[in-house]
PDB file of C-alpha atoms in Angstrom:
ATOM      1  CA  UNK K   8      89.796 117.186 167.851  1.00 48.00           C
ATOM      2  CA  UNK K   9      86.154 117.466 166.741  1.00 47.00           C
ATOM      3  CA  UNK K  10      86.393 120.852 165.497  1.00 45.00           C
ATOM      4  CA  UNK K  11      89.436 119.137 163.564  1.00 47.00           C
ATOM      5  CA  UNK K  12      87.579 116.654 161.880  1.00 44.00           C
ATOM      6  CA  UNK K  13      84.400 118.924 161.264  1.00 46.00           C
ATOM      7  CA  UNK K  14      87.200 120.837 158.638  1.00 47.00           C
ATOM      8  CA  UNK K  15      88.551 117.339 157.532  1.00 47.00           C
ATOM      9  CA  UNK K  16      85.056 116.153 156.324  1.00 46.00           C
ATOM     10  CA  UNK K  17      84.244 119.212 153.955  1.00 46.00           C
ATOM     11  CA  UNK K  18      87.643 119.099 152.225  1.00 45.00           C
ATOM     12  CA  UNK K  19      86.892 115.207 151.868  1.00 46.00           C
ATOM     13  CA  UNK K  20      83.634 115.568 150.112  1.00 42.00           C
ATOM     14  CA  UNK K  21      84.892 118.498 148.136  1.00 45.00           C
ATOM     15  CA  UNK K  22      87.749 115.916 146.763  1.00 43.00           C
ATOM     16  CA  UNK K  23      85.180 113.352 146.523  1.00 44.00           C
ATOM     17  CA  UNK K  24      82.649 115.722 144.641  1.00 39.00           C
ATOM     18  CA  UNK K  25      85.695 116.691 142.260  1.00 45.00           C
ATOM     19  CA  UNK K  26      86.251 113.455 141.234  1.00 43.00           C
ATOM     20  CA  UNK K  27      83.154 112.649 140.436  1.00 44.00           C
ATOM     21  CA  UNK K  28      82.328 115.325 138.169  1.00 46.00           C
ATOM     22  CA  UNK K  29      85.838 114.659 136.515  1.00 46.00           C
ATOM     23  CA  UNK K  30      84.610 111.021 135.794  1.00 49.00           C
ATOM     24  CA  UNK K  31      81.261 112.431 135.082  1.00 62.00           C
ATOM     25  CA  UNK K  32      82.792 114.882 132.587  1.00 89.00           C
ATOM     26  CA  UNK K  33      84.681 112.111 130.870  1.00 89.00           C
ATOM     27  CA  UNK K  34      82.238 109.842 130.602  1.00 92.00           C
ATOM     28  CA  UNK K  35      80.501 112.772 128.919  1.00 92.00           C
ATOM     29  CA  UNK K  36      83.088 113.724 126.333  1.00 92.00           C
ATOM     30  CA  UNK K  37      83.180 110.131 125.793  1.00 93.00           C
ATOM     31  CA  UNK K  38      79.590 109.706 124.670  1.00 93.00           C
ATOM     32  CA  UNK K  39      80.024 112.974 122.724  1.00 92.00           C
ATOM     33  CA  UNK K  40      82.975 111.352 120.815  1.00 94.00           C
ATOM     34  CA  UNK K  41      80.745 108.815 119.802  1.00 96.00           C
ATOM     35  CA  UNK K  42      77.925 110.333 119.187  1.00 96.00           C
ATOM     36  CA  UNK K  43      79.552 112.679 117.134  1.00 96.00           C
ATOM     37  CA  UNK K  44      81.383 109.866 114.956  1.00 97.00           C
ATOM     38  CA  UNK K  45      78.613 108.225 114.681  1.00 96.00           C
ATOM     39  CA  UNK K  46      77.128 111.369 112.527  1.00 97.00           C
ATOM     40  CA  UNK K  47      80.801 111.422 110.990  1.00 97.00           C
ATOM     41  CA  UNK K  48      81.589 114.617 112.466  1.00 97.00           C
ATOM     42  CA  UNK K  49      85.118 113.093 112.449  1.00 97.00           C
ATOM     43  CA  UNK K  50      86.892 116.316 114.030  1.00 97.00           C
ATOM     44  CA  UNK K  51      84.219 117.105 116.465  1.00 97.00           C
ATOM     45  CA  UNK K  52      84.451 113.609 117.492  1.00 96.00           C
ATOM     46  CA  UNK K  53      88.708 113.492 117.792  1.00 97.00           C
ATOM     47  CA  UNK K  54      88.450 116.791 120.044  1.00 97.00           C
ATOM     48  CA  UNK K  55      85.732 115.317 122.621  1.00 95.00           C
ATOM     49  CA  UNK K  56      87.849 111.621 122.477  1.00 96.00           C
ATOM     50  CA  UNK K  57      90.798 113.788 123.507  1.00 96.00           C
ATOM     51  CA  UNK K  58      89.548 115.677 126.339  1.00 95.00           C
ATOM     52  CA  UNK K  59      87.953 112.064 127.193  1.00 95.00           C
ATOM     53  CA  UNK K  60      91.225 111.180 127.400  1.00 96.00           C
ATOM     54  CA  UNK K  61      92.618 113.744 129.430  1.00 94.00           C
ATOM     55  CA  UNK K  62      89.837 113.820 131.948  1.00 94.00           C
ATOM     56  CA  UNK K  63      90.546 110.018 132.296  1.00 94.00           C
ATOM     57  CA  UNK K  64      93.681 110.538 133.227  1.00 93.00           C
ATOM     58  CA  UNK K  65      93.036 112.718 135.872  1.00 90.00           C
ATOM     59  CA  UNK K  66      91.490 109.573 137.350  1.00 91.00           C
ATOM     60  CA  UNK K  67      94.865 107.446 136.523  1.00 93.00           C
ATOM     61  CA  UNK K  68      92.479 105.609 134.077  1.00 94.00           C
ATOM     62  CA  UNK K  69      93.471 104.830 130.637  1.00 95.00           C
ATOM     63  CA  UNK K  70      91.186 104.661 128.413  1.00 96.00           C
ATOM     64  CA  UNK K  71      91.929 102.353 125.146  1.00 97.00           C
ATOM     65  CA  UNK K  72      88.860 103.206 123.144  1.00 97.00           C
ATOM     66  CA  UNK K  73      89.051 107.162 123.018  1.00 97.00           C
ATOM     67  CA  UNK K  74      93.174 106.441 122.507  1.00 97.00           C
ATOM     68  CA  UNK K  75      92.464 104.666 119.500  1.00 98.00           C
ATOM     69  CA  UNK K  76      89.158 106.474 117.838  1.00 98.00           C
ATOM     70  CA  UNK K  77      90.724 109.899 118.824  1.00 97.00           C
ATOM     71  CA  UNK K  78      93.787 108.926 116.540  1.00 98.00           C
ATOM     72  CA  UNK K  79      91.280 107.430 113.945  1.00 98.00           C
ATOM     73  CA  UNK K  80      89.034 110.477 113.774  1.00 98.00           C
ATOM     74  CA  UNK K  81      92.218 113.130 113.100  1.00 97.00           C
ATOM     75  CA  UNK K  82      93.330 110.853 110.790  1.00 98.00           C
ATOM     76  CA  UNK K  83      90.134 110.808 108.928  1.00 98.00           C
ATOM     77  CA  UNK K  84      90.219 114.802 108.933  1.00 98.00           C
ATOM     78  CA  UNK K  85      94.018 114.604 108.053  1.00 98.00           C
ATOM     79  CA  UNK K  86      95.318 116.116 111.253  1.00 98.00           C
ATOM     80  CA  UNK K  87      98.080 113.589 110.478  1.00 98.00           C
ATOM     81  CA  UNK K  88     100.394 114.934 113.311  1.00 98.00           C
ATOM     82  CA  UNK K  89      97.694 114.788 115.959  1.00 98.00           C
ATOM     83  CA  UNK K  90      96.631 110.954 114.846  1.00 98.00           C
ATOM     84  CA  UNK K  91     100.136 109.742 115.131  1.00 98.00           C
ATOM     85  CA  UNK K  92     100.583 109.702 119.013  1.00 98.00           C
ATOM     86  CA  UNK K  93      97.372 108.079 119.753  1.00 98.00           C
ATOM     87  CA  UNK K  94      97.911 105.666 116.903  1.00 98.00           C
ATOM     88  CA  UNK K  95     101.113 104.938 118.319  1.00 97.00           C
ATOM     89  CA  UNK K  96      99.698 104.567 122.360  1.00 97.00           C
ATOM     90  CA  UNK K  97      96.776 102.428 121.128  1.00 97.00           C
ATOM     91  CA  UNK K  98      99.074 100.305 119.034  1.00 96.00           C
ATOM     92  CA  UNK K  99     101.403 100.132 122.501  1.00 96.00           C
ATOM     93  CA  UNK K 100      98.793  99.188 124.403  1.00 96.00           C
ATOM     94  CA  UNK K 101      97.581  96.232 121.990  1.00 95.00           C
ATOM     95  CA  UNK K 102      94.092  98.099 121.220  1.00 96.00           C
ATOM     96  CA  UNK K 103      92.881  97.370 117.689  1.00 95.00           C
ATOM     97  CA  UNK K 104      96.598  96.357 116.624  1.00 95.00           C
ATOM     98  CA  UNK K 105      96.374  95.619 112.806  1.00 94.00           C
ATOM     99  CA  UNK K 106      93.949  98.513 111.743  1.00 95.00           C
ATOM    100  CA  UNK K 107      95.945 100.973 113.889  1.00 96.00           C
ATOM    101  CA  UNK K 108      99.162  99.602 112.313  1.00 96.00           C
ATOM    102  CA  UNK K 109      97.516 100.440 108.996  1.00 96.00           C
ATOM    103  CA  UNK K 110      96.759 103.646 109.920  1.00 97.00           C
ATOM    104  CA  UNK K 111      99.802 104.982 111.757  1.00 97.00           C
ATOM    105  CA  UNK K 112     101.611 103.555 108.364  1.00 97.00           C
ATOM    106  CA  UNK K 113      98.999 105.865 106.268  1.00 96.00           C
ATOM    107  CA  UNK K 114      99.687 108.604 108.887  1.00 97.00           C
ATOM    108  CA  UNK K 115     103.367 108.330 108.274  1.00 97.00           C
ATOM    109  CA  UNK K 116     103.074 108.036 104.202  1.00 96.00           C
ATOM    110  CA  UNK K 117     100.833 111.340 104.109  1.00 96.00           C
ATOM    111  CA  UNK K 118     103.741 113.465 106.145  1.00 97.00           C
ATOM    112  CA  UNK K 119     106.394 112.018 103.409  1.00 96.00           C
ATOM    113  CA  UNK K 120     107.947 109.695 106.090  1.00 97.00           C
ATOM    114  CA  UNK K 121     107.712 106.789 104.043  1.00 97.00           C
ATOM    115  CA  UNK K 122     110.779 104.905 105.495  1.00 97.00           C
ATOM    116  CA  UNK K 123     109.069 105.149 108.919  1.00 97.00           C
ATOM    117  CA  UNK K 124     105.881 103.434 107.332  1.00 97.00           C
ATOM    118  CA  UNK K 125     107.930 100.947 105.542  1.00 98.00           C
ATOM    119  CA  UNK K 126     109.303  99.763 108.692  1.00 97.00           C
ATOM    120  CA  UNK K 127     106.237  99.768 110.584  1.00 97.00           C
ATOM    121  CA  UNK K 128     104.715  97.674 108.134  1.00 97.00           C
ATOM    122  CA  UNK K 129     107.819  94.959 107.722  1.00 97.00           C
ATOM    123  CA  UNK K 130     107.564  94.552 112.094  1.00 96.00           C
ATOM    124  CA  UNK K 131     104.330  94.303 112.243  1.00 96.00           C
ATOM    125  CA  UNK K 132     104.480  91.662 109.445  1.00 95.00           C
ATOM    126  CA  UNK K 133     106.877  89.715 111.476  1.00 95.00           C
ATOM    127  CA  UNK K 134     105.197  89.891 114.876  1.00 94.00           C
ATOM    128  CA  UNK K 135     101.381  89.158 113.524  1.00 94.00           C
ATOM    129  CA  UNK K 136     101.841  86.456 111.431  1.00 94.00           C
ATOM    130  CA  UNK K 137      98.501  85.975 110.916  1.00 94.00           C
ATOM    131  CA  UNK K 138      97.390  89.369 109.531  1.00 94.00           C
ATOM    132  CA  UNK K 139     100.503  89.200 107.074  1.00 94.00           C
ATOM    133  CA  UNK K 140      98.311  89.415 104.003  1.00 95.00           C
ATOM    134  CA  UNK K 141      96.840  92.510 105.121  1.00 95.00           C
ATOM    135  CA  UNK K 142     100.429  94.082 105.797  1.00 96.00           C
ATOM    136  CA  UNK K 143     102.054  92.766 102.644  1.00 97.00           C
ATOM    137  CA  UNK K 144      98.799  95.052 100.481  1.00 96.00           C
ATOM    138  CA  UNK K 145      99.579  97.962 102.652  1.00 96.00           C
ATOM    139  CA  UNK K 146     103.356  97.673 101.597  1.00 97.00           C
ATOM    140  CA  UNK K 147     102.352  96.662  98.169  1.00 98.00           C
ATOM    141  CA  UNK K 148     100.518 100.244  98.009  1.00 97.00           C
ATOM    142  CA  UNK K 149     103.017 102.047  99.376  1.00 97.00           C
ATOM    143  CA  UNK K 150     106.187 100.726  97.558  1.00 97.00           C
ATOM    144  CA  UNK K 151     103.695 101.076  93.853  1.00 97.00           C
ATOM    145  CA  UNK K 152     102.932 104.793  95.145  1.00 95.00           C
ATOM    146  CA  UNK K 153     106.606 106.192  96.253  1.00 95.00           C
ATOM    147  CA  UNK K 154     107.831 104.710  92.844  1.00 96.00           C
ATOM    148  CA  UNK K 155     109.366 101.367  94.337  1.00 97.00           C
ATOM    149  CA  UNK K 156     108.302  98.932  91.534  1.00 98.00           C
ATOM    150  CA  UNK K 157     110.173  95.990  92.129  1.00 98.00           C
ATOM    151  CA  UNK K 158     109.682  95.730  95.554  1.00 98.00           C
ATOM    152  CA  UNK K 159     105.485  96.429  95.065  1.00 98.00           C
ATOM    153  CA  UNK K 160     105.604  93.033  92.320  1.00 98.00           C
ATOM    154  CA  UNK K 161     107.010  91.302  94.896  1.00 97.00           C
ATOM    155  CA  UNK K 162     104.450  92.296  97.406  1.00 97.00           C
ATOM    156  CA  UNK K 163     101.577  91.786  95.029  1.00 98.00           C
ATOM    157  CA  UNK K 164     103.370  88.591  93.717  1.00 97.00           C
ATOM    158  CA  UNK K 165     102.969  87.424  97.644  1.00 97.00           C
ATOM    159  CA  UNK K 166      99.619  88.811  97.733  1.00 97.00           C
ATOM    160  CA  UNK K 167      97.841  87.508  94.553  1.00 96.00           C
ATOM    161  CA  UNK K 168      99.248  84.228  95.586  1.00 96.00           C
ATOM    162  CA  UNK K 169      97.732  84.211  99.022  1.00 95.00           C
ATOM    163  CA  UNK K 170      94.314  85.501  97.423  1.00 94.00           C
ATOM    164  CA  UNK K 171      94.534  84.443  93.892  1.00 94.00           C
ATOM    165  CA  UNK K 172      91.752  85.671  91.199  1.00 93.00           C
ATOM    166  CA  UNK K 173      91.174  89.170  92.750  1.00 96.00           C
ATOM    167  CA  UNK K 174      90.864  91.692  90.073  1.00 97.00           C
ATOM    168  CA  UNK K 175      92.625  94.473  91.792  1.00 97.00           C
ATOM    169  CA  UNK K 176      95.451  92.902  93.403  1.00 97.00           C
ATOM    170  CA  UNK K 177      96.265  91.184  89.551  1.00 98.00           C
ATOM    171  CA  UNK K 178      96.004  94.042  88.557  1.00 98.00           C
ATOM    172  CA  UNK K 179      98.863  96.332  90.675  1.00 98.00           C
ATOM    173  CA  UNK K 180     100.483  93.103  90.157  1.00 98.00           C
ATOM    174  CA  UNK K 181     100.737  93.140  86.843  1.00 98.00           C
ATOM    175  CA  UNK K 182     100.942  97.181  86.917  1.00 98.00           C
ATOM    176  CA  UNK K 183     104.189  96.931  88.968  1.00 98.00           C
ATOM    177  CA  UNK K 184     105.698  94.541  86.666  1.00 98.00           C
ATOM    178  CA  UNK K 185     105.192  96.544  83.642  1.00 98.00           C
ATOM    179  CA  UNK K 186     106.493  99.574  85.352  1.00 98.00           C
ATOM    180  CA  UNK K 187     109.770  97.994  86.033  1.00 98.00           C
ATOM    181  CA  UNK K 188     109.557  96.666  82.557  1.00 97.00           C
ATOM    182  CA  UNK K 189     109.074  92.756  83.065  1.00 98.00           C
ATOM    183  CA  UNK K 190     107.002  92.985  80.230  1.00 98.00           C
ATOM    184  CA  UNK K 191     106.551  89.489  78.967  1.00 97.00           C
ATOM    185  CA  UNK K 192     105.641  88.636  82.483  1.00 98.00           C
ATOM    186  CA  UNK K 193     103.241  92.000  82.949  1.00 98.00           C
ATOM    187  CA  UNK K 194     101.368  90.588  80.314  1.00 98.00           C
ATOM    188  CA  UNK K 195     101.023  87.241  80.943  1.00 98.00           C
ATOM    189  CA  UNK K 196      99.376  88.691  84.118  1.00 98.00           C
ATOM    190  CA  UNK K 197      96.956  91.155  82.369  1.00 98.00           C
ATOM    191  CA  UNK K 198      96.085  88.493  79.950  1.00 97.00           C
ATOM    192  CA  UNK K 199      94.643  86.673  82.951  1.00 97.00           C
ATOM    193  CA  UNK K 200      93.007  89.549  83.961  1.00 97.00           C
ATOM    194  CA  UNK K 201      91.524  90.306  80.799  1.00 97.00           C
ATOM    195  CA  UNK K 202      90.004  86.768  80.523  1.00 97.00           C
ATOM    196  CA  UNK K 203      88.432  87.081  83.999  1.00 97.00           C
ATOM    197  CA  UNK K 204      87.096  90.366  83.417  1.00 97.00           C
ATOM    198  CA  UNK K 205      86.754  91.243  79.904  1.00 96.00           C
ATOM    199  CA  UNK K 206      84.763  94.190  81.006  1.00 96.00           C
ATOM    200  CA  UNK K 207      87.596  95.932  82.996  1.00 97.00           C
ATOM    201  CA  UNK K 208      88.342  98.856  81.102  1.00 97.00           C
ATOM    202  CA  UNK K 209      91.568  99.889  83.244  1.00 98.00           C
ATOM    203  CA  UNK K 210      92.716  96.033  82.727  1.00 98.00           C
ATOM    204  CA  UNK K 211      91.996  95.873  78.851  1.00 98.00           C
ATOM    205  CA  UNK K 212      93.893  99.332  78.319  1.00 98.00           C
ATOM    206  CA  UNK K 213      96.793  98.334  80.072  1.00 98.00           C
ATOM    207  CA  UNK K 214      97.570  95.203  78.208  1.00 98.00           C
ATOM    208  CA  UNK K 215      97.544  97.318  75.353  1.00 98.00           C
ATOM    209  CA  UNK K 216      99.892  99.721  76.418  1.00 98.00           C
ATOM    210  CA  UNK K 217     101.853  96.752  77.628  1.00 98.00           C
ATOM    211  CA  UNK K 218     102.086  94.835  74.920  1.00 98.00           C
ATOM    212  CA  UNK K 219     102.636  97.837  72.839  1.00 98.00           C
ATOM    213  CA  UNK K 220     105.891  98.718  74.887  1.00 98.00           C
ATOM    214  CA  UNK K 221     106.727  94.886  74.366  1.00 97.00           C
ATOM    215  CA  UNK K 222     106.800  94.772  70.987  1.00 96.00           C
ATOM    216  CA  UNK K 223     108.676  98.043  70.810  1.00 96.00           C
ATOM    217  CA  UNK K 224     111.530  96.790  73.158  1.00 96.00           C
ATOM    218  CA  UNK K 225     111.939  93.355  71.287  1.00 94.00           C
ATOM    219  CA  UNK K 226     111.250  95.422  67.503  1.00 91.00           C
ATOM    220  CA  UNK K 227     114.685  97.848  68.685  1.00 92.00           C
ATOM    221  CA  UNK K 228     116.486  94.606  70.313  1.00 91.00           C
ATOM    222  CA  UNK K 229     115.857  92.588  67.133  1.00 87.00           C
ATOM    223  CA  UNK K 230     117.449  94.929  64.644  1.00 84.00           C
ATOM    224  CA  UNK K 231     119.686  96.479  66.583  1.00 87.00           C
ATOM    225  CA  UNK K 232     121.455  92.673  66.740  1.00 81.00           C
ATOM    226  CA  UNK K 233     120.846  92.045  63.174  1.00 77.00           C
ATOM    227  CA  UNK K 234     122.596  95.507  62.090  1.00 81.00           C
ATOM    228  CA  UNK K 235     125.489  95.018  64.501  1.00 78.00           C
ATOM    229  CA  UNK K 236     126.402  92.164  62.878  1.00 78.00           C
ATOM    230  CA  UNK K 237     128.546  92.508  59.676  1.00 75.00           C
ATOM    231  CA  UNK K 238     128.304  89.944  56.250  1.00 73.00           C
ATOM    232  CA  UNK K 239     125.090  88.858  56.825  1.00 76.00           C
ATOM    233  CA  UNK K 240     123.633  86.328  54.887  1.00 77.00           C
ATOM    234  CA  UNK K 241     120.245  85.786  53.186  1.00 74.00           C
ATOM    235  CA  UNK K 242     119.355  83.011  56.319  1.00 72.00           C
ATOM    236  CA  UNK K 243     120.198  85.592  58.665  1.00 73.00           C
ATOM    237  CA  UNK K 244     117.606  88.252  56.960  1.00 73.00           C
ATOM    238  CA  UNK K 245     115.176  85.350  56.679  1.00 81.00           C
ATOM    239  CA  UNK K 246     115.508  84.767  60.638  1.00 80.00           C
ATOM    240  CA  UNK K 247     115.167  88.302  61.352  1.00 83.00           C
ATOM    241  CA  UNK K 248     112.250  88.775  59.143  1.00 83.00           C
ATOM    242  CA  UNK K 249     110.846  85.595  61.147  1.00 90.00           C
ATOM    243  CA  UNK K 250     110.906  87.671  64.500  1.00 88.00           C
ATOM    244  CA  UNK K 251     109.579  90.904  63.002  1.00 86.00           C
ATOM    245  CA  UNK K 252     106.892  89.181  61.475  1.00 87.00           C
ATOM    246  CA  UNK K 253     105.790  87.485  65.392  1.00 94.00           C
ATOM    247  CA  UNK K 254     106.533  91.067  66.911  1.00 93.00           C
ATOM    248  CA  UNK K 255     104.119  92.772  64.132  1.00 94.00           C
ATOM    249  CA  UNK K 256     101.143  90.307  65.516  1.00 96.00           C
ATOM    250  CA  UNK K 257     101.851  91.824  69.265  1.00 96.00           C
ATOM    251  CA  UNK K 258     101.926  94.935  67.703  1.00 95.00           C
ATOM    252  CA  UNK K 259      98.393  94.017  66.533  1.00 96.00           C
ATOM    253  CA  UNK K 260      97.159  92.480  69.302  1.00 97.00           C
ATOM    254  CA  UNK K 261      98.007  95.831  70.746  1.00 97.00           C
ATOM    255  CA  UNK K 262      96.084  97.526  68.290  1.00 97.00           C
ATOM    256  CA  UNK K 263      93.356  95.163  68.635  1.00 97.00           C
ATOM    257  CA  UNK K 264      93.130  95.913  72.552  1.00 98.00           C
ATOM    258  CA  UNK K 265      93.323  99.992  72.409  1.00 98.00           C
ATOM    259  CA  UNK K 266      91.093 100.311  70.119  1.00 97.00           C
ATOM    260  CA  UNK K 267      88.980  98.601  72.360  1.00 97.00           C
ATOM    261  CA  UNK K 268      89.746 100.895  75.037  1.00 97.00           C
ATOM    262  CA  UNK K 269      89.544 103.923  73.175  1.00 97.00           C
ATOM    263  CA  UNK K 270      85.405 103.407  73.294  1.00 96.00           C
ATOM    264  CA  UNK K 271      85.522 103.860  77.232  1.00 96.00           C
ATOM    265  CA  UNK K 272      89.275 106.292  77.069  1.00 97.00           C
ATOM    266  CA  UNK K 273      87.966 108.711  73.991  1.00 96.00           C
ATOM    267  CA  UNK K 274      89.695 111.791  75.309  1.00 97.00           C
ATOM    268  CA  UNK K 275      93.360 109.242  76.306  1.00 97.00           C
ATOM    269  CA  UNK K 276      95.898 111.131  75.080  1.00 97.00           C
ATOM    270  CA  UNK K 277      98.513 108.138  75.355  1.00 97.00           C
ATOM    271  CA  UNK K 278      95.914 105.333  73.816  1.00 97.00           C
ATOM    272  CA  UNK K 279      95.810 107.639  70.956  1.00 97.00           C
ATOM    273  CA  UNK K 280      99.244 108.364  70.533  1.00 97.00           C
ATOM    274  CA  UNK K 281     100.356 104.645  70.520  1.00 97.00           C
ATOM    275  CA  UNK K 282      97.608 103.837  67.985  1.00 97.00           C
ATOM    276  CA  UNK K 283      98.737 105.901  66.015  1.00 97.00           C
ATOM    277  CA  UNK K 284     102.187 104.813  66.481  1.00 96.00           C
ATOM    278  CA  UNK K 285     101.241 101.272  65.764  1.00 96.00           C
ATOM    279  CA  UNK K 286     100.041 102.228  62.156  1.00 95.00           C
ATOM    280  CA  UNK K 287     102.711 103.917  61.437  1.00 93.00           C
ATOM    281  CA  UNK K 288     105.031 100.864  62.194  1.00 91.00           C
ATOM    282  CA  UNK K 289     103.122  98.795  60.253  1.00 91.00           C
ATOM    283  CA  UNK K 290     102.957 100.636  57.252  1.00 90.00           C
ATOM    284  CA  UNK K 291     106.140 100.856  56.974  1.00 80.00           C
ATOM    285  CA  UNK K 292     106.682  96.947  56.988  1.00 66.00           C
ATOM    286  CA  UNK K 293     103.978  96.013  54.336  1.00 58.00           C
TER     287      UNK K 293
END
C-alpha cells in the first residue's frame, strides 16, 4: 500500500506541475499579446492571443479578452478569415458586443459577403436598441459602398436625424441621394452643408456637380414636353422660355460653385468637363 502511494504522489505532482506551467504559459502569451499590441505589432499580438487562448483551454478556462483582441488584431492585419471566429465567440459570449458587431460586419464586407454583414448589422440593430445609431452608420457605409443608394439615404436620413449638423454624415446623406438621383432633395442637403462649412471642398464640389445634373434633367424634361406637344401657341413658348430661363440660373449657380472648386480640384477631370459644358449651354441660349 505504501509503496502504492509513494508512485501515486510523483504522478500527482507531475499533473500538478503540468498545469501550472500551462497556466503559467498562458498567462505569458497573454501578456505578450498585449504587450505586443500595445507597440501595434497587430499580428504578433493575434498569434500570442491565440495560443493564450488555446493554453486556456487546456485549463477549461475561457478567456474573453484574448477571444476578442485575437479577432481584433487579425482583423487589423486583414487576416479576415482568422478574425471572423473569434469575432463571432466574443460576440457569443457578450464580450465587447457593439465594436465586435462592427467588426465581424467589416470582416464579412472585406471577403465580399456583404449579405452576411447586412444581416448582422439589421439583428444587432434590433437586439441593442441603444447602440442603434452606431449600427444604422455601419449599414449606411456599407449599403453607399456595395452600390445600394436608396437604402444608404435612408440610413443616413435616420442617422443625420439622430445627430443632426455633422458634416460627414450630411454629407453621405446628401451623396446617396444624388446618386439615386433625388436631386432637388440632394441639394437642398448640400446647400446646408455648404452654409455650415463653406470651407469643405468635397461639399462645395458636389453641389456643383449636383446642381449641374439638376438642371440638365429638368433642361431635357422641359423641352422634351414642350416639343411633344403639337400647335403650340405663343403662351406656351412664353411658359417654356419661363422655365429655361429659372433652369439657366441653376445652371449658373453651378458654374458659380465649380469654379470654386476648381481652385482646390485643378487637375478634376469631371469639374472641368461640366464647366465647360455649362458654357456651352449657355451660349447657345443668349
Amino acid at each position: 500500500m505504501t509503496h502504492r502511494i509513494k508512485k501515486i504522489i510523483p504522478a500527482i505532482f507531475m499533473l500538478f506541475l503540468a498545469l501550472f506551467s500551462f497556466g503559467q504559459n498562458a498567462d505569458v502569451a497573454k501578456s505578450d499579446g498585449i504587450g505586443a499590441e500595445s507597440q501595434e505589432m497587430y499580428e504578433k499580438a493575434a498569434k500570442a492571443f491565440e495560443e493564450a487562448i488555446n493554453a486556456y483551454a487546456g485549463q477549461n478556462v475561457t478567456d474573453t479578452f484574448c477571444i476578442y483582441h485575437a479577432g481584433l488584431n487579425y482583423s487589423r492585419v486583414k487576416q479576415y478569415e482568422k478574425a471572423v471566429p473569434f469575432l463571432e465567440k466574443a460576440i457569443a459570449l457578450d464580450y465587447s458586443v457593439v465594436n465586435g458587431t462592427k467588426m465581424l460586419a467589416d470582416a464579412y464586407t472585406k471577403l465580399k459577403k456583404t449579405d452576411k454583414a447586412e444581416n448582422i448589422l439589421l439583428a444587432a440593430r434590433e437586439k441593442y436598441t441603444a447602440n442603434s445609431f452606431d449600427f444604422d452608420k455601419k449599414l449606411g457605409y456599407l449599403y453607399f459602398n456595395t452600390g445600394k443608394y436608396e437604402k444608404a439615404a435612408n440610413a443616413f436620413k435616420t442617422v443625420n436625424e439622430q445627430s443632426p449638423g455633422k458634416k460627414s454624415y450630411m454629407y453621405m446623406y446628401a451623396f446617396a441621394l444624388e446618386r439615386t438621383r433625388k436631386y432637388k432633395q440632394a441639394i437642398d442637403v448640400f446647400r446646408e452643408l455648404n452654409q455650415k462649412f463653406p470651407t469643405y471642398k468635397n461639399g462645395t464640389k458636389m453641389l456643383g456637380i449636383t446642381l449641374f445634373e439638376y438642371a440638365e434633367q429638368q433642361n431635357k424634361k422641359i423641352v422634351a414636353s414642350y416639343n411633344s406637344k403639337k400647335g403650340q401657341s405663343l403662351d406656351d413658348y412664353l411658359v417654356v422660355k419661363k422655365k429655361l430661363d429659372k433652369i439657366d440660373q441653376v445652371y449658373k449657380e453651378a458654374q458659380t460653385k465649380l469654379n470654386e472648386a476648381q481652385k482646390d480640384f485643378p487637375n478634376d477631370k469631371q469639374i472641368t468637363d461640366i464647366l465647360a459644358s455649362i458654357k456651352k449651354t449657355l451660349a447657345k441660349k443668349h
